Coordinates of C-alpha atoms and ligand atoms in Angstrom, one line a residue:
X15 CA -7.8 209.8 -75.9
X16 CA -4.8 210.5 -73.7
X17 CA -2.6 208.5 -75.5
X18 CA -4.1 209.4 -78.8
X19 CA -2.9 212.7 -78.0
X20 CA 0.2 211.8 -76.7
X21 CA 1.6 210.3 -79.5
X22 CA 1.8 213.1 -81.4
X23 CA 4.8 214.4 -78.9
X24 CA 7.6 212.2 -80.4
X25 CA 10.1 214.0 -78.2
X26 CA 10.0 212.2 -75.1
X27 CA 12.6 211.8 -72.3
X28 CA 12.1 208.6 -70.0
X29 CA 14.0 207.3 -66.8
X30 CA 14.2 204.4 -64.7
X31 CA 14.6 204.3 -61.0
X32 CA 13.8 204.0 -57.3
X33 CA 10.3 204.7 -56.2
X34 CA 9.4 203.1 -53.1
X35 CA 11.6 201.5 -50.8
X36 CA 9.7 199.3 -48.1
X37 CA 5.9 197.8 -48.1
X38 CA 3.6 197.9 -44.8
X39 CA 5.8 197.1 -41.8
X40 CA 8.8 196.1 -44.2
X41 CA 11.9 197.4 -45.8
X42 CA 15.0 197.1 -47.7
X43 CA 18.1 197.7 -46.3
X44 CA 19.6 199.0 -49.2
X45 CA 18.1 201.7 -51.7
X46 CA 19.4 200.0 -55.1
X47 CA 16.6 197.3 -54.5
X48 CA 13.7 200.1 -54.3
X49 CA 10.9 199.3 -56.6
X50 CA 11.1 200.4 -60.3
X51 CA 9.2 203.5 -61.2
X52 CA 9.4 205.2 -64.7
X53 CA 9.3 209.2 -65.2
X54 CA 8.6 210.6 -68.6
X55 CA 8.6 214.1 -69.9
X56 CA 6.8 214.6 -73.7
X57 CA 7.6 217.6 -75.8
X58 CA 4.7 219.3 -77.8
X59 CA 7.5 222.0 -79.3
X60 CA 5.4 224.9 -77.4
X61 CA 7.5 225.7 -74.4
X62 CA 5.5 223.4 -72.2
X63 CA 6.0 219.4 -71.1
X64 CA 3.6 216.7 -69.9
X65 CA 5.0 214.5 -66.8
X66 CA 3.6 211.3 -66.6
X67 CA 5.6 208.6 -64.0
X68 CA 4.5 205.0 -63.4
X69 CA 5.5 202.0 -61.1
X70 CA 7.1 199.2 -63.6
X71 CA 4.1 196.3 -63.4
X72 CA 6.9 193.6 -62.3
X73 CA 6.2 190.4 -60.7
X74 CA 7.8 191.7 -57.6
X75 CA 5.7 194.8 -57.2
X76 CA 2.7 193.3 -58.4
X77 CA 3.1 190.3 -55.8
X78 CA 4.2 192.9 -53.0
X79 CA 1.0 194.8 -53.8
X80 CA -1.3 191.6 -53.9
X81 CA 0.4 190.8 -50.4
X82 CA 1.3 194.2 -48.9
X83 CA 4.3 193.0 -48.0
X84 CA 7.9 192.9 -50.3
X85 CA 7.6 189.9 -52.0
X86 CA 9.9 186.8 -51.9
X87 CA 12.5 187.4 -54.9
X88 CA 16.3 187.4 -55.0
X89 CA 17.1 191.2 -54.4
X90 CA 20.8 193.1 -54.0
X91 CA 20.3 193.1 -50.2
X92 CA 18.1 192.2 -47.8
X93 CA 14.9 193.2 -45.7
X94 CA 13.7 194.3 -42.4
X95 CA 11.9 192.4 -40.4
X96 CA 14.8 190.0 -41.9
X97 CA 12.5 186.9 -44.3
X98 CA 12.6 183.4 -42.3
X99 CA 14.9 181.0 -43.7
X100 CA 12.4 179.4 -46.1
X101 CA 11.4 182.8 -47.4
X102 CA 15.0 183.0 -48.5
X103 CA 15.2 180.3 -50.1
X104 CA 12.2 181.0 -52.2
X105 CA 13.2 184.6 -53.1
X106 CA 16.7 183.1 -54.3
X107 CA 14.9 180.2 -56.4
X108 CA 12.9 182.7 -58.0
X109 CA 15.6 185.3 -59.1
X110 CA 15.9 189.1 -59.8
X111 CA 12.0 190.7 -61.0
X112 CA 13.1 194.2 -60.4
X113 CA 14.1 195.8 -63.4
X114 CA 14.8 199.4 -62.1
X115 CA 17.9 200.8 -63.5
X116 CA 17.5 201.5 -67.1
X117 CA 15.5 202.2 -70.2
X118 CA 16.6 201.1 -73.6
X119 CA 15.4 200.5 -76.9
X120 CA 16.5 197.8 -79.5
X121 CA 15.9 197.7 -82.9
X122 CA 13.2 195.3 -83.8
X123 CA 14.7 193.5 -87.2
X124 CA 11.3 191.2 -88.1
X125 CA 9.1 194.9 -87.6
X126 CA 11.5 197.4 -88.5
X127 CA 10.4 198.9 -84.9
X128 CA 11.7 199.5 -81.4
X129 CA 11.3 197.6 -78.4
X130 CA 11.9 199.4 -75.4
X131 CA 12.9 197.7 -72.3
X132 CA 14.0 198.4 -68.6
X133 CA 17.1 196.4 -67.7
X134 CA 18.9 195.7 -64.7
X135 CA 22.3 193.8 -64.5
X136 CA 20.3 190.3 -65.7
X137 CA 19.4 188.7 -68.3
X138 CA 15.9 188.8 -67.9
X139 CA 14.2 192.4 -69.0
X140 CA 10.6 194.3 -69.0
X141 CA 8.9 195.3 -71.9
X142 CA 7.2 198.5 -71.3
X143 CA 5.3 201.4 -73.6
X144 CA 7.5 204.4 -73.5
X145 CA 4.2 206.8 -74.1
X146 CA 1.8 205.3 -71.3
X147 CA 4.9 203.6 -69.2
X148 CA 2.8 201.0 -69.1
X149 CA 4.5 197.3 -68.6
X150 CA 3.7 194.9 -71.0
X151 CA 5.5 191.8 -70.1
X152 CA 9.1 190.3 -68.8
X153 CA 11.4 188.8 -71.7
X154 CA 13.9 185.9 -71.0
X155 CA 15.5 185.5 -74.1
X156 CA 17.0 182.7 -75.6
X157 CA 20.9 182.4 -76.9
X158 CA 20.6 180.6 -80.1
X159 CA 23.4 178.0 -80.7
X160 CA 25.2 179.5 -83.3
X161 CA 28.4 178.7 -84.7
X162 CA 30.0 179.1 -81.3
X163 CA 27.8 178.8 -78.7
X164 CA 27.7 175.6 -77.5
X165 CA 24.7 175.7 -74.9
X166 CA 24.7 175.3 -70.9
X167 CA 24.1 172.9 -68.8
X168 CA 21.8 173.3 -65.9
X169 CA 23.5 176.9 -64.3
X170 CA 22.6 178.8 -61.7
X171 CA 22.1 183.0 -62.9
X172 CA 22.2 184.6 -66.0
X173 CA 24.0 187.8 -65.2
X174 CA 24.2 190.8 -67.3
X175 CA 24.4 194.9 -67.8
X176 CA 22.3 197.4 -67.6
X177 CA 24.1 199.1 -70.0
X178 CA 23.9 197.7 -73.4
X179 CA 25.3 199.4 -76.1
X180 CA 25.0 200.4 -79.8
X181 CA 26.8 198.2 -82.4
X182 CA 29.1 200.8 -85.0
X183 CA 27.4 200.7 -87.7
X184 CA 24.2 198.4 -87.5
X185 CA 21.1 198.8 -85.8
X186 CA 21.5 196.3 -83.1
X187 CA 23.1 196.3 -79.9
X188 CA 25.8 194.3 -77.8
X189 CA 25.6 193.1 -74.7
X190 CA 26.8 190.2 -72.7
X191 CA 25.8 187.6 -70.4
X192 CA 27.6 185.6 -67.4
X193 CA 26.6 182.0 -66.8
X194 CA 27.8 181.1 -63.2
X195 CA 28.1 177.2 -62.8
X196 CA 26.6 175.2 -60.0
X197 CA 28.2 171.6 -61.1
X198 CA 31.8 171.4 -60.1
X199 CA 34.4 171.0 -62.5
X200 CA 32.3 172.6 -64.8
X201 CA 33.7 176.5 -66.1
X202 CA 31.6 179.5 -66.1
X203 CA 31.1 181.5 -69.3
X204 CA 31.2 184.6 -70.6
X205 CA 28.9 185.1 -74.2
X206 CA 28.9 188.3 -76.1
X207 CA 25.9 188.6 -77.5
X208 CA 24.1 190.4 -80.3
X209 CA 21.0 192.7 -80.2
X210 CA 18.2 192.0 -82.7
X211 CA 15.5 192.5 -80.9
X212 CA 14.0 192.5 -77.2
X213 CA 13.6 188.7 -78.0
X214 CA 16.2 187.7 -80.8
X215 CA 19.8 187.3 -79.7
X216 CA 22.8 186.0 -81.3
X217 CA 25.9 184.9 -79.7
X218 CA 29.2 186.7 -81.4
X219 CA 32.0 185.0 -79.1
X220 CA 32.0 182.4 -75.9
X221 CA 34.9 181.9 -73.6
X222 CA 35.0 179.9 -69.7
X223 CA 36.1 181.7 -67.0
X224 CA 37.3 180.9 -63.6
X225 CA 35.4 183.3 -61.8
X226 CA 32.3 185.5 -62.9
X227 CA 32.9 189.1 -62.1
X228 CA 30.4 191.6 -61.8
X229 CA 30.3 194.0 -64.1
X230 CA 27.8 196.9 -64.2
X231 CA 29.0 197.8 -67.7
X232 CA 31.8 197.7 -70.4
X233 CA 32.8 199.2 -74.0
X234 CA 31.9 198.8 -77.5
X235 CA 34.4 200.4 -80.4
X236 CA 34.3 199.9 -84.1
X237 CA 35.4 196.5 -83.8
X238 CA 36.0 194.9 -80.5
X239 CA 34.0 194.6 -77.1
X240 CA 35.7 195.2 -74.0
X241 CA 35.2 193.9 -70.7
X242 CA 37.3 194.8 -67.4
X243 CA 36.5 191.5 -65.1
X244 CA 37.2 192.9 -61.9
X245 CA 37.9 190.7 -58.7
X246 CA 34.7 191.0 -57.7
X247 CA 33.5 188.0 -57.6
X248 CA 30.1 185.9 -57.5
X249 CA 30.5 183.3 -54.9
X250 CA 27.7 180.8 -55.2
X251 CA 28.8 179.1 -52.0
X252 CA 28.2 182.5 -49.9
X253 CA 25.3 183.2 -52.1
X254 CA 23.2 180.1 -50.6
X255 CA 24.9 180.1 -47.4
X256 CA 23.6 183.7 -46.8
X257 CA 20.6 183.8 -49.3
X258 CA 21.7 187.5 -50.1
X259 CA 23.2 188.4 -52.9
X260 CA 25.8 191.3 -51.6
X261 CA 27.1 188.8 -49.0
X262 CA 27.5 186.5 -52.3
X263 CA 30.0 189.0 -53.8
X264 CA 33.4 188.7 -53.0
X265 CA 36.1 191.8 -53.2
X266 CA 39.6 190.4 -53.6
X267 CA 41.7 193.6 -53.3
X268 CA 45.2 192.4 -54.0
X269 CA 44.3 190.4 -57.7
X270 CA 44.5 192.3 -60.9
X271 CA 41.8 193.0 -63.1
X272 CA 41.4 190.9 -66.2
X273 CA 40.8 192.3 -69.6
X274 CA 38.8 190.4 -72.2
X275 CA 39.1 192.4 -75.7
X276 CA 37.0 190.5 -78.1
X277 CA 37.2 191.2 -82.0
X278 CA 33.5 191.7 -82.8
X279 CA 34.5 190.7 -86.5
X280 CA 35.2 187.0 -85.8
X281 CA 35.0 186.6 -81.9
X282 CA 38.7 186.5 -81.4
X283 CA 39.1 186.7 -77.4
X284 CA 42.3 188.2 -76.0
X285 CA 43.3 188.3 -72.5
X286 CA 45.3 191.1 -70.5
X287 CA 45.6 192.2 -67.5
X288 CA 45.4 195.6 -65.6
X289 CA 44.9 197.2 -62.2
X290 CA 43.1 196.4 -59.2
X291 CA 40.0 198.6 -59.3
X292 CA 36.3 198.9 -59.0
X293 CA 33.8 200.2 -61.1
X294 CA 30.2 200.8 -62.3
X295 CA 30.5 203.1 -65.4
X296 CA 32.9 202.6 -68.8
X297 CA 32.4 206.2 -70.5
X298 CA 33.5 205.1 -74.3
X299 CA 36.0 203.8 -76.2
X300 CA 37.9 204.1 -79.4
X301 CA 40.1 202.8 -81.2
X302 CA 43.9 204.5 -82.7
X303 CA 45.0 202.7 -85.6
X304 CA 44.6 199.0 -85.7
X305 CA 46.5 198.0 -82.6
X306 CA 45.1 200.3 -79.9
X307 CA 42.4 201.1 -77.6
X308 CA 41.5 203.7 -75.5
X309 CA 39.0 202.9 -72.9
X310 CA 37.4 205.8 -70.0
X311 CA 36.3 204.4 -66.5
X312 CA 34.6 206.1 -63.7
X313 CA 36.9 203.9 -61.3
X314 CA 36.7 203.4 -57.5
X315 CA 39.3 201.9 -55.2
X316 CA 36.9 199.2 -54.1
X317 CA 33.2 197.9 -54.0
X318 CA 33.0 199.6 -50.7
X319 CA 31.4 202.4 -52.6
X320 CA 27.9 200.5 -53.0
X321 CA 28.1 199.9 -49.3
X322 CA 27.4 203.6 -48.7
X323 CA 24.1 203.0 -50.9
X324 CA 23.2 200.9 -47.7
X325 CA 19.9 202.8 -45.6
X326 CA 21.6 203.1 -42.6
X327 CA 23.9 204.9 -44.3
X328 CA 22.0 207.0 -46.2
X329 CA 19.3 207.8 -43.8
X330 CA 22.1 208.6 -40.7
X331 CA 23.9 212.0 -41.6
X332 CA 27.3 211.4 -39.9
X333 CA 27.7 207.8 -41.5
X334 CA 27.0 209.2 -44.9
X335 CA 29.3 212.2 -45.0
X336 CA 31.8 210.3 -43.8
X337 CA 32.0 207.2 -46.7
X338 CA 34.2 207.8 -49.6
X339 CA 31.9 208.7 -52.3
X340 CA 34.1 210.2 -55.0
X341 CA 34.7 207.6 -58.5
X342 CA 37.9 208.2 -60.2
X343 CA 38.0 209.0 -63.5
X344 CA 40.7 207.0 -65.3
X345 CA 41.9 206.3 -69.2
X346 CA 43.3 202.8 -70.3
X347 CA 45.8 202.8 -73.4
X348 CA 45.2 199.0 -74.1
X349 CA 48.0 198.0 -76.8
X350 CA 46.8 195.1 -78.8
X351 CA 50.5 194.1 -79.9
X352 CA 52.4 195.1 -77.2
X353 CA 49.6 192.9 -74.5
X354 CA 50.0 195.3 -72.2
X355 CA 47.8 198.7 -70.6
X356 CA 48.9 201.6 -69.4
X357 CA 46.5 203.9 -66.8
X358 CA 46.1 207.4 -66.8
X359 CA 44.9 209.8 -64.5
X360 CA 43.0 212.9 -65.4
X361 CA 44.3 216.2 -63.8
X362 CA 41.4 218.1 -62.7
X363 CA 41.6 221.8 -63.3
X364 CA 42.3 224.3 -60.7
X365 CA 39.4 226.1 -60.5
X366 CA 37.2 222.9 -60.4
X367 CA 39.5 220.5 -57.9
X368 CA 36.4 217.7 -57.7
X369 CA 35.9 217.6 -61.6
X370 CA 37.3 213.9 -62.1
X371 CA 35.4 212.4 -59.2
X372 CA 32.6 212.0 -61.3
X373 CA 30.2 208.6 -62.2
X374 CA 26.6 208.5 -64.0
X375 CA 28.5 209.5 -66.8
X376 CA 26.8 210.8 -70.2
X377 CA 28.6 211.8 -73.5
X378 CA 27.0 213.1 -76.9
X379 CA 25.9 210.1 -78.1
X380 CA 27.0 211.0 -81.7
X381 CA 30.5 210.6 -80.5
X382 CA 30.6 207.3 -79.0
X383 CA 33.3 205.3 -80.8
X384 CA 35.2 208.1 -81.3
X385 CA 37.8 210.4 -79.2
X386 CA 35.0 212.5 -77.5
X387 CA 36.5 215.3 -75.6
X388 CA 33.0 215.9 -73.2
X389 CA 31.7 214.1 -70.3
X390 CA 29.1 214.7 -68.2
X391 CA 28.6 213.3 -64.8
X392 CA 27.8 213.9 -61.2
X393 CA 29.5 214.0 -58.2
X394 CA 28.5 213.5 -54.9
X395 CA 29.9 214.9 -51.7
X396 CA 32.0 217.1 -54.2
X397 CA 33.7 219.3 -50.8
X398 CA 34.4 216.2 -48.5
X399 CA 32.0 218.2 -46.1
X400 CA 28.8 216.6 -47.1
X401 CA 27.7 213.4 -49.6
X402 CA 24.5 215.9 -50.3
X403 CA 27.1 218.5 -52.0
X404 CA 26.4 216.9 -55.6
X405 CA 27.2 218.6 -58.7
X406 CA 26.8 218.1 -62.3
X407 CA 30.3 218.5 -64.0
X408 CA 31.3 219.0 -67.7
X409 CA 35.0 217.4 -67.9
X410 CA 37.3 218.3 -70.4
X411 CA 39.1 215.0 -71.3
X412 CA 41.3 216.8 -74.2
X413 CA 42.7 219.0 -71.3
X414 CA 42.0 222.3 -72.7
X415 CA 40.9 224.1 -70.0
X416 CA 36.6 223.4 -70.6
X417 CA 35.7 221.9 -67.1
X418 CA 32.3 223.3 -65.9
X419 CA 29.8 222.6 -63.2
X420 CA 26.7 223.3 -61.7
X421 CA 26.0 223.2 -58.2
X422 CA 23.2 224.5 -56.1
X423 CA 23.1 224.1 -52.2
X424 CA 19.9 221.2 -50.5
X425 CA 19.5 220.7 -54.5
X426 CA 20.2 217.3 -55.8
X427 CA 20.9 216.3 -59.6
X428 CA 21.7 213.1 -60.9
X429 CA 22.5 211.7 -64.4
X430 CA 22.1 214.7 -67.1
X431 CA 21.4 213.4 -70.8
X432 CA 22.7 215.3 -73.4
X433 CA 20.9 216.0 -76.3
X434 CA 22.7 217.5 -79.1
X435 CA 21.4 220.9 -81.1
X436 CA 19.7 219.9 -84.1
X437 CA 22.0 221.9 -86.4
X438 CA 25.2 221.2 -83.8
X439 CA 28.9 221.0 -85.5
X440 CA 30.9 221.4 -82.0
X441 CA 30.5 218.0 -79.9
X442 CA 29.2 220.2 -77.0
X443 CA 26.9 222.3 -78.7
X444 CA 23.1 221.1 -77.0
X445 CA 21.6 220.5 -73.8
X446 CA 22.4 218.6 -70.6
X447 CA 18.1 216.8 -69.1
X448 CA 17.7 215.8 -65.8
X449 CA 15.7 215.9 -62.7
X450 CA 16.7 217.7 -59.6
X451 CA 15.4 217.2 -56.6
X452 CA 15.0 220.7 -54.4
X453 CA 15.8 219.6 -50.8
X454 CA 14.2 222.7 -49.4
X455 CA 10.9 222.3 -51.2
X456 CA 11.1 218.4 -51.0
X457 CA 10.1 218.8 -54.7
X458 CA 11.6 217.7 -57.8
X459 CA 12.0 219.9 -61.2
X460 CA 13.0 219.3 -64.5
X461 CA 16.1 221.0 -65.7
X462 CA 17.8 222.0 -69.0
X463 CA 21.0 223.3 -68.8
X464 CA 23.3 224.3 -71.8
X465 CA 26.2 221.6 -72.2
X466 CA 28.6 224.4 -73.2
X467 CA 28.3 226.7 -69.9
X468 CA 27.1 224.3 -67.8
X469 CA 24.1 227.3 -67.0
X470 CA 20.6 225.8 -66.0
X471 CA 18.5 227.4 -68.5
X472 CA 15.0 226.2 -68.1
X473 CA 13.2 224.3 -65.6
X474 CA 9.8 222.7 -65.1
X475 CA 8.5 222.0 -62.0
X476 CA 7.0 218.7 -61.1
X477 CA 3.6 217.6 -58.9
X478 CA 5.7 215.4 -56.9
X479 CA 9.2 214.2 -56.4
X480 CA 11.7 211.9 -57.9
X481 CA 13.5 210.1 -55.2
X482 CA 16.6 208.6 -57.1
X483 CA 16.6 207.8 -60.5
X484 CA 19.6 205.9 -62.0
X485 CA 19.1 206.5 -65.9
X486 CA 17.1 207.5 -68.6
X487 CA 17.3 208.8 -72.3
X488 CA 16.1 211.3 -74.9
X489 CA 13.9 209.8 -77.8
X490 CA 13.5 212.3 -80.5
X491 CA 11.8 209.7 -82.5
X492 CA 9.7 207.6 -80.1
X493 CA 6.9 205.8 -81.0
Ligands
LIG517 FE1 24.4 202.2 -64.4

């Protein structure tokens, strides 16, 4: 009956994230590995909203659940009491379960439906209901062997992003996967790899690569891909030496970044290079002309940035206000002809000096692929006083004086969807969605703000609280 009902409310906005972070006497050390829960929020059109949140049904909870105890797979970090050595080595052999980050949907081409999916930086992916949040099963999908894929030997992980993006002008999606070799002399790969549905992929381009970088995300235009391989490297040595996978990644802070720009047209791959940098978040990308790209990253001087994600960190308030938690936002003019990049620095307006330090970036998704002037983002510690001063922020990247934020003291946004006016002509016209969590209450609440004044406008209180959720979406069409 419930979801009879339910599925009459096609507006529905749905998030993934952390829900619980340790199990009976143990935890994890750092928060990114929390258990996967899902928040919804359905729309009837009367003023009201049903809430409706859900652990995702993963391996890894269910085991930890049928044990009481975190179970054995690979996670980012590690757990106290630390596993014994053969524990390790089982949670390694068994991968990554925990597929907390985000919430997609793909385009179903045999049904003419969606699937929608939570995702995490692998390969591997949930289904789940987006009404009831209810998991159905995992996914591992094959890469066919297509004109240019010629198939892997025996690798070690599958890496991926959580961020997979829209193709310009189909239904599908892109994304990519990173094959990390254990036979020597054998290269690692890089596949770009087409969307057609939770289960059907198909592989656009394939190139080796010396090393396999992580990459949380990357960029999609009209007609190429574009990847920054930073020098953060998987090290499989480390990996199994340690049998933790942040100990497996290693920061080389004097090496450039590489720049894979892949023609999505015929899987032409070209390589340039750029500065060293870090990063989680691409924003979006276009194209001028034929010859050039322009590409928007939340950027960070180094992967010492997750580090502060670590629970002693978070949990000790001296440690935390202390570690550099501002992203910098940055534009890169890639010139096809010229093989070469140049980096720009936004100026952040007087009157809003933290605007630019901003990640869990959102745009209005109707102008992806083009030159969007909006972003949306958070930042934390936005005085250098204290990593709980975060605020939303609405940068202006045409420079025309726009820049608005909202900030509230002991109150704590994260990543604001925008949802565009139904009748909207000016890219700003609409709504920023997101849950808040009120420090002082120790409750979270469900705001709308409006995207062009950066006012909160409405909010709905919830029976409980959201902890830290990564991302999420609007569906104004879900079933
Ligand atoms: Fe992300």
């Amino acid at each position: 009956m419930f979801s009879q009902t339910m599925s009459r409310y096609k507006l529905s906005y749905v998030r993934n994230g952390l829900g619980r972070f340790e199990f009976s006497r143990r935890s994890f050390t750092h928060s990114f590995d929390a258990y996967g829960k899902l928040c919804s929020w359905k729309f009837p059109g009367n003023g009201t909203a049903f809430f409706t949140t859900k652990f995702l049904k993963s391996k890894f909870y269910i085991d930890s659940l049928n044990t009481n105890d975190i179970a054995q797979y690979t996670i980012f970090g590690a757990v106290v009491p630390e596993f014994s050595e053969l524990q390790k080595f089982v949670a390694m052999s068994r991968g990554v379960d925990n597929m907390n980050v985000n919430i997609v949907r793909f385009y179903n081409e045999s049904n003419g439906k969606f699937d929608y999916v939570t995702v995490s930086d692998i390969w591997k992916i949930y289904l789940v209901d987006p009404l009831s949040l209810t998991t159905k099963r995992s996914v591992t999908a094959n890469i066919p062997k297509g004109h240019q894929y010629t198939g892997s030997v025996k690798l070690y992980t599958t890496l991926s992003t959580a961020h997979p993006l829209p193709e310009h002008g189909t239904k599908y999606h892109i994304t990519y996967v990173s094959e990390v070799s254990l036979i020597p002399g054998l290269k690692n790969k890089m596949i770009l790899v087409r969307i057609k549905s939770a289960e059907e992929r198909e592989a656009i381009a394939e190139w080796e690569v010396d090393r396999v970088s992580y990459m949380h995300s990357f960029s999609v235009t009209s007609n190429y891909a574009i990847f920054f391989a930073i020098p953060y490297f998987i090290s499989i040595s480390k990996m199994i030496w340690y049998m933790d996978t942040f100990e497996g990644l290693v920061w080389f802070g004097d090496r450039p970044t590489l720049v894979y720009v892949v023609d999505l047209r015929n899987g032409e791959i070209k390589t340039l290079k750029t500065e060293n940098m870090f990063f989680l978040h691409h924003v979006n990308a276009f194209e001028i002309g034929t010859s050039k790209l322009i590409v928007d990253i939340a950027t960070y001087h180094s992967p010492e940035f997750l580090k502060g994600f670590e629970m002693t960190t978070l949990m000790d308030p001296v440690k935390r206000n202390k570690f550099d938690a501002h992203a910098h936002l940055k534009r890169y003019h890639i010139d096809l002809n010229a093989n070469q990049i140049l980096v720009q620095s936004f100026t952040p307006p007087k009157h809003i000096p933290f605007a630019t330090y901003i990640d869990m970036v959102t745009i209005n998704e109707h102008y992806r692929f083009r030159n969007n002037c909006f972003v949306y983002g958070v930042v934390l510690n936005k005085d250098n006083i204290k990593f709980s001063q975060i605020a939303l922020i609405k940068k202006d990247l045409c420079g025309r004086n726009r820049d608005a934020y909202w900030y509230l003291p002991a109150h704590y946004p994260i990543e604001a969807w925008f949802v565009p006016s139904p009748s909207s002509s000016k890219e700003d016209d609409g709504i920023l969605i997101t849950p808040i969590l009120d420090g002082l209450k120790k409750m979270s609440y469900l705001a709308i703000l409006d995207a062009k004044t950066m006012n909160l406008t409405h909010k709905a209180n919830l029976p409980t609280t959201i902890p830290l959720s990564f991302h999420g979406r609007f569906f104004e069409d879900l079933y």
